[in-house]
Coordinates of C-alpha atoms in Angstrom, one line a residue:
M1 CA 303.9 68.3 86.0
K2 CA 304.6 69.8 82.7
K3 CA 304.7 66.5 81.2
Q4 CA 301.1 65.6 82.6
S5 CA 299.9 68.8 81.5
F6 CA 301.0 68.3 77.8
L7 CA 299.4 64.8 78.0
S8 CA 295.9 66.2 79.0
I9 CA 295.8 68.7 76.5
L10 CA 296.7 66.3 73.8
A11 CA 294.2 64.2 75.1
A12 CA 291.4 66.8 74.9
S13 CA 292.2 67.6 71.1
L14 CA 292.3 64.1 70.1
I15 CA 288.9 63.9 71.6
I16 CA 287.5 67.3 70.3
A17 CA 288.8 66.0 66.7
S18 CA 286.9 62.7 67.0
C19 CA 283.7 64.5 68.0
G20 CA 283.9 67.0 65.1
K21 CA 284.4 63.8 62.4
N22 CA 281.5 61.8 63.8
D23 CA 279.4 65.2 63.6
K24 CA 280.3 65.6 60.0
S25 CA 280.0 61.8 59.1
A26 CA 276.3 62.0 60.7
Q27 CA 275.6 65.0 58.8
A28 CA 276.8 63.5 55.7
A29 CA 274.8 60.3 56.3
G30 CA 271.3 61.8 57.2
G31 CA 271.6 65.6 57.6
A32 CA 269.4 66.0 54.4
P33 CA 265.7 66.2 55.2
Q34 CA 263.5 63.1 54.2
I35 CA 260.6 63.1 52.1
K36 CA 257.5 61.7 53.9
E37 CA 254.9 59.8 52.4
Y38 CA 250.9 60.7 52.2
K39 CA 248.2 58.7 50.9
T40 CA 246.6 60.4 47.7
V41 CA 243.8 60.0 45.3
T42 CA 242.8 61.3 42.0
L43 CA 239.6 62.8 41.7
Q44 CA 236.8 61.7 39.2
Q45 CA 233.3 62.3 39.2
E46 CA 231.3 60.4 41.7
S47 CA 227.4 60.0 42.1
A48 CA 226.0 60.1 45.8
T49 CA 222.6 60.4 47.6
L50 CA 222.4 63.4 50.1
N51 CA 220.0 63.2 52.9
S52 CA 218.5 66.2 54.9
D53 CA 216.8 65.4 58.2
F54 CA 214.1 67.6 59.5
P55 CA 212.5 66.9 62.8
A56 CA 208.9 66.1 62.3
S57 CA 206.0 65.6 64.8
I58 CA 203.3 62.8 64.0
Q59 CA 199.5 63.3 63.7
G60 CA 196.9 60.9 62.9
Q61 CA 195.1 61.2 59.6
Q62 CA 192.0 61.9 61.6
N63 CA 191.7 62.8 65.5
I64 CA 188.2 62.5 66.0
E65 CA 186.5 63.8 69.3
I66 CA 184.0 61.6 70.8
R67 CA 181.0 63.3 72.3
P68 CA 177.7 62.2 73.4
R69 CA 174.7 63.2 72.0
V70 CA 172.4 62.5 74.7
E71 CA 172.3 63.6 78.3
G72 CA 172.9 60.8 80.8
Y73 CA 175.2 58.9 83.4
I74 CA 178.1 57.0 81.9
D75 CA 177.1 53.6 83.1
K76 CA 180.1 51.3 81.4
I77 CA 183.7 52.3 79.6
F78 CA 184.1 49.6 77.1
V79 CA 187.8 50.5 76.3
D80 CA 191.1 51.6 78.0
E81 CA 193.3 54.4 76.9
G82 CA 195.6 53.6 74.2
A83 CA 193.4 50.7 73.0
V84 CA 193.2 50.0 69.4
V85 CA 189.5 50.0 68.2
K86 CA 187.5 49.2 64.9
A87 CA 184.8 51.2 63.5
G88 CA 181.5 50.8 65.2
Q89 CA 183.2 49.3 68.0
P90 CA 181.3 50.4 71.3
L91 CA 183.3 52.8 73.7
F92 CA 181.1 53.8 76.2
K93 CA 177.4 53.2 77.6
I94 CA 174.9 55.9 78.5
S95 CA 172.6 55.4 81.1
A96 CA 169.4 57.3 80.1
P97 CA 166.1 55.6 81.2
E98 CA 163.7 58.0 79.4
Y99 CA 165.0 56.8 76.1
E100 CA 164.1 53.0 76.8
Q101 CA 160.7 54.3 78.0
Q102 CA 160.1 56.5 74.7
V103 CA 160.6 52.9 72.8
R104 CA 158.2 51.3 74.8
T105 CA 155.7 54.3 74.4
A106 CA 156.4 54.5 70.6
T107 CA 155.8 50.6 70.6
A108 CA 152.4 50.6 72.6
S109 CA 151.3 53.5 70.1
I110 CA 152.0 51.6 66.9
K111 CA 149.9 48.9 68.4
S112 CA 147.0 51.2 69.3
A113 CA 147.4 52.7 65.6
Q114 CA 147.4 49.4 64.1
A115 CA 144.0 48.3 66.2
D116 CA 142.4 52.0 64.8
V117 CA 143.6 51.1 61.6
S118 CA 142.0 47.7 61.4
S119 CA 138.7 49.3 63.0
A120 CA 138.4 52.0 60.3
K121 CA 139.1 49.6 57.4
L122 CA 136.3 47.4 58.6
A123 CA 134.2 50.4 58.8
V124 CA 134.8 50.9 54.9
N125 CA 134.4 47.4 54.1
K126 CA 130.8 47.6 55.9
V127 CA 129.6 50.5 54.4
K128 CA 130.9 50.2 50.7
P129 CA 128.3 47.5 50.0
L130 CA 125.5 49.4 51.7
V131 CA 126.5 52.4 49.4
E132 CA 126.6 50.5 46.3
K133 CA 123.0 49.3 47.0
G134 CA 121.5 52.7 47.9
I135 CA 120.9 52.0 51.6
I136 CA 123.0 54.6 52.7
S137 CA 124.2 57.8 51.1
K138 CA 128.2 58.3 49.7
Y139 CA 128.6 60.5 52.6
D140 CA 128.9 57.8 54.9
L141 CA 131.3 56.0 52.7
E142 CA 133.5 59.0 52.6
S143 CA 133.5 59.7 56.1
A144 CA 134.6 56.0 56.9
Q145 CA 137.6 56.3 54.3
Y146 CA 138.6 59.9 55.9
T147 CA 138.6 57.8 59.2
Y148 CA 140.8 54.9 57.6
E149 CA 143.3 57.3 56.0
S150 CA 143.6 59.4 59.4
A151 CA 144.1 55.8 60.9
M152 CA 147.1 55.2 58.7
A153 CA 148.4 58.5 59.2
S154 CA 148.3 58.0 63.1
L155 CA 150.0 54.9 62.6
A156 CA 152.8 56.2 60.2
Q157 CA 153.5 58.9 63.0
A158 CA 153.7 55.9 65.6
N159 CA 156.3 54.1 63.4
A160 CA 158.3 57.5 62.7
A161 CA 158.2 57.8 66.6
L162 CA 159.3 54.5 67.2
V163 CA 162.3 55.0 64.7
N164 CA 163.1 58.3 66.4
A165 CA 163.1 56.6 69.8
K166 CA 165.7 53.9 68.8
V167 CA 167.9 56.1 67.4
N168 CA 167.8 58.3 70.8
L169 CA 168.2 54.9 72.6
G170 CA 171.1 53.8 70.2
Y171 CA 173.1 57.0 70.9
T172 CA 173.0 55.5 74.7
T173 CA 175.9 53.5 73.3
V174 CA 178.8 55.6 71.9
T175 CA 180.6 53.7 69.2
S176 CA 183.7 54.7 67.3
P177 CA 183.2 55.9 63.9
V178 CA 186.7 55.0 62.6
N179 CA 189.6 52.7 63.0
G180 CA 192.1 54.0 65.4
V181 CA 193.4 54.4 68.7
V182 CA 191.7 55.7 71.9
G183 CA 193.3 58.9 73.6
S184 CA 192.9 59.8 76.8
I185 CA 189.7 59.3 78.8
P186 CA 189.1 62.3 81.1
F187 CA 185.4 60.8 82.6
R188 CA 184.7 57.6 85.0
L189 CA 181.9 55.8 85.7
G190 CA 178.9 57.8 87.1
S191 CA 179.7 61.0 85.3
L192 CA 177.0 63.1 83.9
V193 CA 177.6 63.9 80.5
S194 CA 175.9 65.5 77.4
S195 CA 176.2 67.2 74.0
N196 CA 176.9 70.4 75.8
T197 CA 179.7 68.9 77.9
T198 CA 183.0 71.0 77.2
E199 CA 185.4 68.1 77.2
P200 CA 184.8 65.3 74.7
L201 CA 184.6 61.6 76.3
T202 CA 187.9 60.9 74.5
T203 CA 189.4 61.1 71.0
V204 CA 190.3 58.6 68.3
S205 CA 193.2 59.1 66.1
S206 CA 193.0 57.0 63.0
I207 CA 196.1 55.8 62.2
G208 CA 195.7 53.7 59.1
N209 CA 197.9 56.4 57.4
V210 CA 199.9 59.0 59.6
Y211 CA 201.0 62.7 58.7
A212 CA 204.6 63.9 59.4
Y213 CA 204.6 67.7 60.0
F214 CA 207.8 69.7 59.7
A215 CA 209.3 73.0 58.8
M216 CA 211.8 73.9 56.2
N217 CA 213.4 77.3 56.0
E218 CA 213.2 79.4 52.9
K219 CA 216.7 78.7 51.7
T220 CA 216.3 74.6 51.5
L221 CA 212.8 75.0 49.6
L222 CA 214.3 77.5 47.2
N223 CA 217.0 75.1 46.6
F224 CA 214.5 72.2 46.0
T225 CA 212.6 74.3 43.6
K226 CA 215.4 75.9 41.6
D227 CA 217.4 72.7 41.3
S228 CA 214.1 70.7 39.7
G229 CA 213.6 73.7 37.3
A230 CA 209.9 73.2 37.6
S231 CA 207.1 74.5 39.7
L232 CA 206.7 73.9 43.3
N233 CA 203.7 71.6 42.9
Q234 CA 205.4 69.9 40.0
T235 CA 208.6 69.4 42.1
I236 CA 206.5 68.1 45.0
K237 CA 205.0 65.4 42.8
S238 CA 208.4 64.7 41.3
M239 CA 210.2 64.2 44.8
P240 CA 211.4 60.7 45.7
A241 CA 210.0 59.0 48.5
V242 CA 211.3 60.2 51.9
S243 CA 212.0 57.9 55.2
L244 CA 211.2 58.4 58.8
V245 CA 213.7 58.0 61.6
L246 CA 211.8 57.0 64.5
S247 CA 212.7 58.3 68.1
D248 CA 215.1 55.5 68.9
G249 CA 217.2 56.0 65.8
S250 CA 216.1 53.2 63.6
A251 CA 214.4 53.5 60.3
Y252 CA 210.6 53.1 59.7
D253 CA 210.4 50.4 57.3
E254 CA 207.6 51.9 54.9
K255 CA 208.4 54.9 52.8
G256 CA 206.3 58.1 52.7
H257 CA 205.5 61.2 50.1
I258 CA 205.5 64.8 50.6
E259 CA 201.9 65.7 50.1
T260 CA 201.5 69.8 50.9
V261 CA 203.9 72.5 51.3
N262 CA 202.4 75.6 52.9
G263 CA 202.2 78.7 50.3
L264 CA 202.9 81.0 53.1
I265 CA 206.5 81.6 54.7
N266 CA 206.3 82.6 58.2
T267 CA 207.9 85.8 58.7
E268 CA 209.1 85.2 62.2
T269 CA 210.8 81.9 61.6
G270 CA 211.4 82.2 57.7
T271 CA 210.0 78.6 57.3
V272 CA 207.2 76.7 55.5
N273 CA 205.2 73.9 57.1
V274 CA 205.6 70.6 55.1
R275 CA 203.1 67.6 55.5
A276 CA 204.6 64.1 54.6
R277 CA 202.2 61.1 54.7
F278 CA 203.3 57.5 55.6
P279 CA 201.3 54.3 55.9
N280 CA 200.8 52.9 59.1
S281 CA 199.4 49.3 58.6
K282 CA 201.1 47.8 61.4
G283 CA 200.0 50.7 63.9
I284 CA 203.5 51.3 64.8
I285 CA 203.4 55.0 64.8
R286 CA 201.2 56.9 67.3
S287 CA 199.9 60.2 67.0
G288 CA 202.2 63.0 68.9
S289 CA 205.2 60.8 68.5
S290 CA 208.5 62.9 67.4
T291 CA 210.3 61.5 64.5
T292 CA 212.4 62.9 61.9
V293 CA 211.8 63.1 58.0
R294 CA 214.8 62.5 55.9
I295 CA 214.6 63.5 52.2
P296 CA 217.3 62.3 49.8
K297 CA 218.9 64.2 46.9
E298 CA 220.7 62.3 44.4
V299 CA 223.9 64.0 43.1
K300 CA 225.4 62.7 39.7
D301 CA 229.0 63.5 38.5
G302 CA 229.8 65.5 41.4
I303 CA 233.5 66.2 42.9
I304 CA 233.2 64.1 46.3
I305 CA 236.1 64.1 48.7
P306 CA 236.5 62.6 52.3
Q307 CA 235.9 64.7 54.8
S308 CA 239.6 63.6 56.5
A309 CA 241.0 65.4 53.2
T310 CA 239.7 69.0 54.5
F311 CA 240.5 71.5 57.1
E312 CA 239.6 74.6 58.2
L313 CA 241.4 77.9 58.6
Q314 CA 239.8 81.1 59.5
D315 CA 236.2 80.0 58.3
K316 CA 237.5 78.7 55.3
M317 CA 237.6 75.1 54.0
F318 CA 241.0 73.7 52.2
A319 CA 242.1 70.5 50.7
V320 CA 245.6 70.0 49.8
V321 CA 246.3 69.3 46.2
L322 CA 249.5 67.8 45.0
G323 CA 251.1 69.0 42.1
K324 CA 253.3 67.5 39.1
D325 CA 256.3 68.9 40.7
G326 CA 255.6 66.7 44.0
K327 CA 254.8 69.6 46.1
T328 CA 251.7 70.4 48.0
R329 CA 249.1 73.4 47.5
N330 CA 246.4 74.3 49.4
A331 CA 243.0 74.7 47.4
N332 CA 240.3 76.8 49.1
I333 CA 236.8 75.0 48.1
T334 CA 233.2 75.2 49.0
V335 CA 231.1 72.3 49.5
L336 CA 227.3 71.7 50.2
E337 CA 225.6 72.1 53.5
N338 CA 224.4 68.2 53.1
T339 CA 227.1 65.8 53.3
A340 CA 227.2 62.0 52.1
G341 CA 227.9 60.0 55.2
N342 CA 231.7 60.9 55.6
Y343 CA 232.4 62.9 52.3
Y344 CA 231.9 66.4 51.3
V345 CA 230.2 67.5 48.0
V346 CA 232.5 70.0 46.5
T347 CA 230.8 72.8 44.7
S348 CA 234.3 74.9 43.8
G349 CA 237.7 74.9 44.0
L350 CA 238.4 71.2 42.8
Q351 CA 237.9 69.3 39.5
A352 CA 238.2 66.1 38.2
G353 CA 242.1 64.9 37.5
D354 CA 243.4 66.5 40.7
E355 CA 245.5 64.7 42.9
I356 CA 244.7 65.3 46.5
V357 CA 246.0 64.3 50.1
L358 CA 243.6 62.0 51.9
E359 CA 245.2 62.3 55.7
G360 CA 247.2 64.4 57.9
V361 CA 246.6 67.6 55.7
A362 CA 246.1 70.0 58.9
S363 CA 249.7 69.8 59.3
L364 CA 251.2 69.8 55.9
K365 CA 252.7 73.6 54.9
E366 CA 252.0 74.8 51.6
G367 CA 254.9 73.7 49.2
T368 CA 256.1 70.6 51.1
E369 CA 257.3 68.0 49.0
I370 CA 255.9 64.7 49.7
K371 CA 255.8 61.1 48.1
A372 CA 252.5 59.9 47.0
Q373 CA 251.2 56.7 48.1
K374 CA 248.4 56.6 45.6
Q375 CA 245.1 55.0 46.6
S376 CA 242.4 53.4 44.2
A377 CA 238.9 55.2 43.8
E378 CA 237.0 52.1 44.9
T379 CA 239.0 51.9 48.0
V380 CA 238.6 55.5 49.1
Y381 CA 234.9 55.4 48.1
A382 CA 234.0 51.9 49.5
D383 CA 231.5 53.4 51.9
L384 CA 230.1 56.0 49.5
K385 CA 228.7 53.0 47.2

């Protein structure tokens, strides 16, 4: 028993000694912390285009209410809602028989007046030689001439009445004053309408050009003006062409220009109303559409970094700078509100020549020693070009 106990203790001692030796070997082989490798890039000045997006509503260049000038019943409707019409194209026909009767009456009056003129002229021609021969007095010639002039005046009145009657009759056909798109039609065949009807027959929106109306806050407006160093009117004239993003997210293929900025700031919202004009030769954009106006702004020779190279902590933004000693340093940075795609434009905290870590920065502790896997600027900023 004593011999077996001694052997057990000896075996246990050998096992413990062996384990201790293995632990020391493992510590000697891999106990030292390994230096991890991170992608980095050396900053240099870059250029980019920043886009500012503003929700906008579209209105036609002209939204014209179509109203009747005469009273009558709608006899025909030549167009449907949403139809594209040309200037002068008939829209409605109003039944007003009295105007047709006025034309007939005026035409008959002209014929009667023409007969009176012919009769008066014959009387003048008949009396004139008799007066010259002294057979009758000059008074008779003057009287005949006055009758002739009166007949001519009556003819002129009859002609004027016919013109007026035809104009009124022309009002029974309501035409489009401009090229555009027909809006809603609240009336139907047989409806009684007049110039005093509250609701218009329809609205025609001229969409050869369209206006995009949007609001810009005071700070953004100030930035546009301040950066240009010119007056607001000069800034508007010198602004680059703006683009339009349609409701389906696609870009409209024609560029527009900002034309006006309201001079008054809305005290309730802190914004100003802005109007941009876009050509609409194909009639794609309709009045009332919801779109987005995109205003570009060029940044030249700026410090631009990928968004993946930043992290936020307590409402502050940081980038990780790699020092010459191979250790990291957290740099507090400020950036512009507008982004250049997946990139930030840095206004403070970094400068050209700084080497920053591109990925995994949120988990890096300050002062960590890392191995730099340097990336070329062409690779890092490929999406920016």
